[in-house]
C-alpha cells in the first residue's frame, strides 16, 4: 500500500488543514475508488475561535455571492496533523489488504468562497458516503465519513474485458 503524506510548503493559518483520501482496491463493482475522508461534525467553539478573514479568500467566481458558510465547513471538516496521523495508522492497520493508497495533503489557503464542503453534498446514483464509525470495531476517537463518486471509476467488469 502506498502512503503519501505531502507536507505543506509554508505555515498554515490553522492546524485544521489536512485532507485525507483513501483508495479502495475494489468497491461497489469499481476499481481503485477514491474516498475523500471528512469530519461530519465539529466543535463550534473551535470554529468560532478562528479568524476567518485570514483563512477565507475571494469567491470562486467573480460574479458569485460571497457565502462564507461552505468555506468554513470545508476547513472544519478537515483534520489536524494529529488526527491525520491517527487516521493514516488506523486505515493502514485496519484496511491493509483492501486499500491501494492513502494520500494526505494540506488544503489550499486562502479557501475560496463558494467551494463546496463534502458534508454539504447529497447522495445520488453514483455518489455516496461511507459511515466508517458505523462499521463494527471502529476505534477512532472522532467520527469520519467518506465521500465517493463511482462515475469517476470504471467498472471492474470493463477492466477485465479489455
Short mmCIF file of C-alpha atoms in Angstrom, two decimals:
data_model
loop_
_atom_site.label_atom_id
_atom_site.label_comp_id
_atom_site.label_asym_id
_atom_site.label_seq_id
_atom_site.Cartn_x
_atom_site.Cartn_y
_atom_site.Cartn_z
CA UNK A 1 0.00 0.00 0.00
CA UNK A 2 1.27 3.44 -0.95
CA UNK A 3 1.19 6.03 1.83
CA UNK A 4 1.78 9.56 0.63
CA UNK A 5 1.81 12.48 3.09
CA UNK A 6 2.63 15.75 1.35
CA UNK A 7 3.91 18.38 3.77
CA UNK A 8 2.84 21.98 3.26
CA UNK A 9 5.31 24.41 1.76
CA UNK A 10 4.53 27.11 4.26
CA UNK A 11 2.98 27.60 7.69
CA UNK A 12 -0.75 27.06 7.58
CA UNK A 13 -3.08 29.64 9.15
CA UNK A 14 -4.74 26.86 11.22
CA UNK A 15 -3.84 23.31 12.25
CA UNK A 16 -7.13 22.01 10.88
CA UNK A 17 -5.94 21.94 7.31
CA UNK A 18 -5.42 18.30 6.29
CA UNK A 19 -7.26 16.46 3.57
CA UNK A 20 -7.07 12.64 3.60
CA UNK A 21 -8.07 10.31 0.75
CA UNK A 22 -8.01 6.52 0.69
CA UNK A 23 -8.10 4.41 -2.47
CA UNK A 24 -10.15 1.23 -2.13
CA UNK A 25 -8.98 -1.54 -4.49
CA UNK A 26 -12.49 -2.83 -5.18
CA UNK A 27 -15.72 -1.09 -4.10
CA UNK A 28 -19.28 -1.46 -5.40
CA UNK A 29 -18.10 -3.08 -8.62
CA UNK A 30 -15.48 -0.41 -9.31
CA UNK A 31 -11.71 -0.49 -9.19
CA UNK A 32 -9.44 1.90 -7.24
CA UNK A 33 -12.22 4.09 -5.87
CA UNK A 34 -11.04 7.31 -4.24
CA UNK A 35 -12.81 8.03 -0.97
CA UNK A 36 -12.37 11.52 0.46
CA UNK A 37 -12.48 11.45 4.25
CA UNK A 38 -14.00 14.23 6.34
CA UNK A 39 -15.40 15.07 9.77
CA UNK A 40 -19.20 15.46 9.53
CA UNK A 41 -19.41 17.39 12.81
CA UNK A 42 -17.09 19.53 14.88
CA UNK A 43 -16.68 21.71 17.92
CA UNK A 44 -18.41 25.01 17.20
CA UNK A 45 -16.30 26.76 19.85
CA UNK A 46 -13.25 25.82 17.78
CA UNK A 47 -14.93 27.22 14.67
CA UNK A 48 -15.67 30.49 16.43
CA UNK A 49 -12.06 30.78 17.62
CA UNK A 50 -10.66 31.18 14.08
CA UNK A 51 -10.04 34.49 12.33
CA UNK A 52 -11.90 33.66 9.14
CA UNK A 53 -10.59 36.80 7.43
CA UNK A 54 -7.15 35.14 7.34
CA UNK A 55 -8.49 31.76 6.23
CA UNK A 56 -11.08 32.54 3.56
CA UNK A 57 -10.31 34.18 0.26
CA UNK A 58 -12.26 35.61 -2.64
CA UNK A 59 -15.26 33.91 -4.28
CA UNK A 60 -14.51 31.06 -6.70
CA UNK A 61 -16.19 33.10 -9.45
CA UNK A 62 -16.21 36.92 -9.54
CA UNK A 63 -19.99 37.13 -10.10
CA UNK A 64 -20.75 34.74 -7.23
CA UNK A 65 -22.37 35.75 -3.95
CA UNK A 66 -19.81 35.61 -1.13
CA UNK A 67 -21.11 32.80 1.10
CA UNK A 68 -18.62 32.13 3.89
CA UNK A 69 -20.50 29.05 5.12
CA UNK A 70 -19.16 26.45 2.71
CA UNK A 71 -15.56 27.59 3.06
CA UNK A 72 -15.81 27.48 6.84
CA UNK A 73 -17.30 23.98 6.68
CA UNK A 74 -14.53 22.81 4.36
CA UNK A 75 -11.93 23.85 6.93
CA UNK A 76 -13.84 22.42 9.88
CA UNK A 77 -14.38 19.05 8.19
CA UNK A 78 -10.61 18.81 7.59
CA UNK A 79 -8.17 17.20 10.01
CA UNK A 80 -5.41 18.36 12.33
CA UNK A 81 -1.93 16.78 11.95
CA UNK A 82 -2.64 14.58 14.99
CA UNK A 83 -5.97 13.42 13.56
CA UNK A 84 -4.32 12.81 10.18
CA UNK A 85 -1.72 10.55 11.79
CA UNK A 86 -4.38 8.62 13.72
CA UNK A 87 -6.38 8.15 10.51
CA UNK A 88 -3.38 7.02 8.47
CA UNK A 89 -2.36 4.48 11.11
CA UNK A 90 -5.92 3.26 11.62
CA UNK A 91 -6.58 2.73 7.90
CA UNK A 92 -3.14 1.23 7.34
CA UNK A 93 -3.75 -1.40 10.02
CA UNK A 94 -7.49 -1.97 9.65
CA UNK A 95 -7.82 -1.97 5.86
CA UNK A 96 -4.33 -3.05 4.77
CA UNK A 97 -5.47 -5.63 2.19
CA UNK A 98 -8.35 -3.51 0.88
CA UNK A 99 -6.57 -0.23 0.17
CA UNK A 100 -4.06 0.54 -2.54
CA UNK A 101 -3.18 4.00 -1.21
CA UNK A 102 -3.62 6.62 1.49
CA UNK A 103 -2.96 10.23 0.49
CA UNK A 104 -2.82 13.25 2.80
CA UNK A 105 -2.05 16.86 1.97
CA UNK A 106 -2.91 20.29 3.29
CA UNK A 107 -5.83 22.14 1.74
CA UNK A 108 -5.04 25.34 -0.15
CA UNK A 109 -5.29 28.67 1.62
CA UNK A 110 -6.96 31.01 1.38
CA UNK A 111 -10.04 28.83 0.90
CA UNK A 112 -12.17 30.31 -1.89
CA UNK A 113 -15.71 31.31 -1.00
CA UNK A 114 -18.31 29.07 -2.59
CA UNK A 115 -16.20 25.92 -2.69
CA UNK A 116 -18.47 23.03 -1.71
CA UNK A 117 -17.82 21.22 1.55
CA UNK A 118 -18.09 17.43 1.43
CA UNK A 119 -20.63 17.46 4.27
CA UNK A 120 -22.97 19.56 2.07
CA UNK A 121 -23.04 17.11 -0.85
CA UNK A 122 -26.02 14.83 -1.31
CA UNK A 123 -26.08 11.18 -2.25
CA UNK A 124 -27.17 10.22 -5.73
CA UNK A 125 -26.98 7.40 -8.22
CA UNK A 126 -23.17 7.26 -8.31
CA UNK A 127 -22.15 9.35 -5.31
CA UNK A 128 -22.45 8.46 -1.67
CA UNK A 129 -20.93 8.26 1.76
CA UNK A 130 -19.26 5.57 3.83
CA UNK A 131 -20.10 5.87 7.53
CA UNK A 132 -16.85 4.48 8.90
CA UNK A 133 -17.89 4.99 12.53
CA UNK A 134 -20.87 2.66 11.98
CA UNK A 135 -18.61 -0.24 10.92
CA UNK A 136 -18.09 -2.70 13.80
CA UNK A 137 -14.92 -2.23 15.87
CA UNK A 138 -14.41 1.39 14.80
CA UNK A 139 -11.85 2.76 17.25
CA UNK A 140 -11.01 6.36 16.32
CA UNK A 141 -11.99 8.99 18.91
CA UNK A 142 -13.85 11.11 16.31
CA UNK A 143 -16.37 10.43 13.56
CA UNK A 144 -15.21 10.00 9.96
CA UNK A 145 -17.26 9.87 6.81
CA UNK A 146 -16.01 9.07 3.34
CA UNK A 147 -17.32 10.63 0.13
CA UNK A 148 -17.07 8.70 -3.15
CA UNK A 149 -18.14 9.25 -6.75
CA UNK A 150 -18.37 5.96 -8.64
CA UNK A 151 -18.78 7.74 -12.01
CA UNK A 152 -15.09 8.65 -11.78
CA UNK A 153 -14.01 4.98 -11.81
CA UNK A 154 -14.52 2.34 -14.49
CA UNK A 155 -16.45 -0.82 -13.62
CA UNK A 156 -14.29 -3.83 -12.79
CA UNK A 157 -16.11 -5.86 -15.47
CA UNK A 158 -15.00 -3.46 -18.24
CA UNK A 159 -11.43 -3.53 -16.94
CA UNK A 160 -11.39 -7.35 -17.04
CA UNK A 161 -12.74 -7.48 -20.63
CA UNK A 162 -10.05 -5.19 -22.03
#
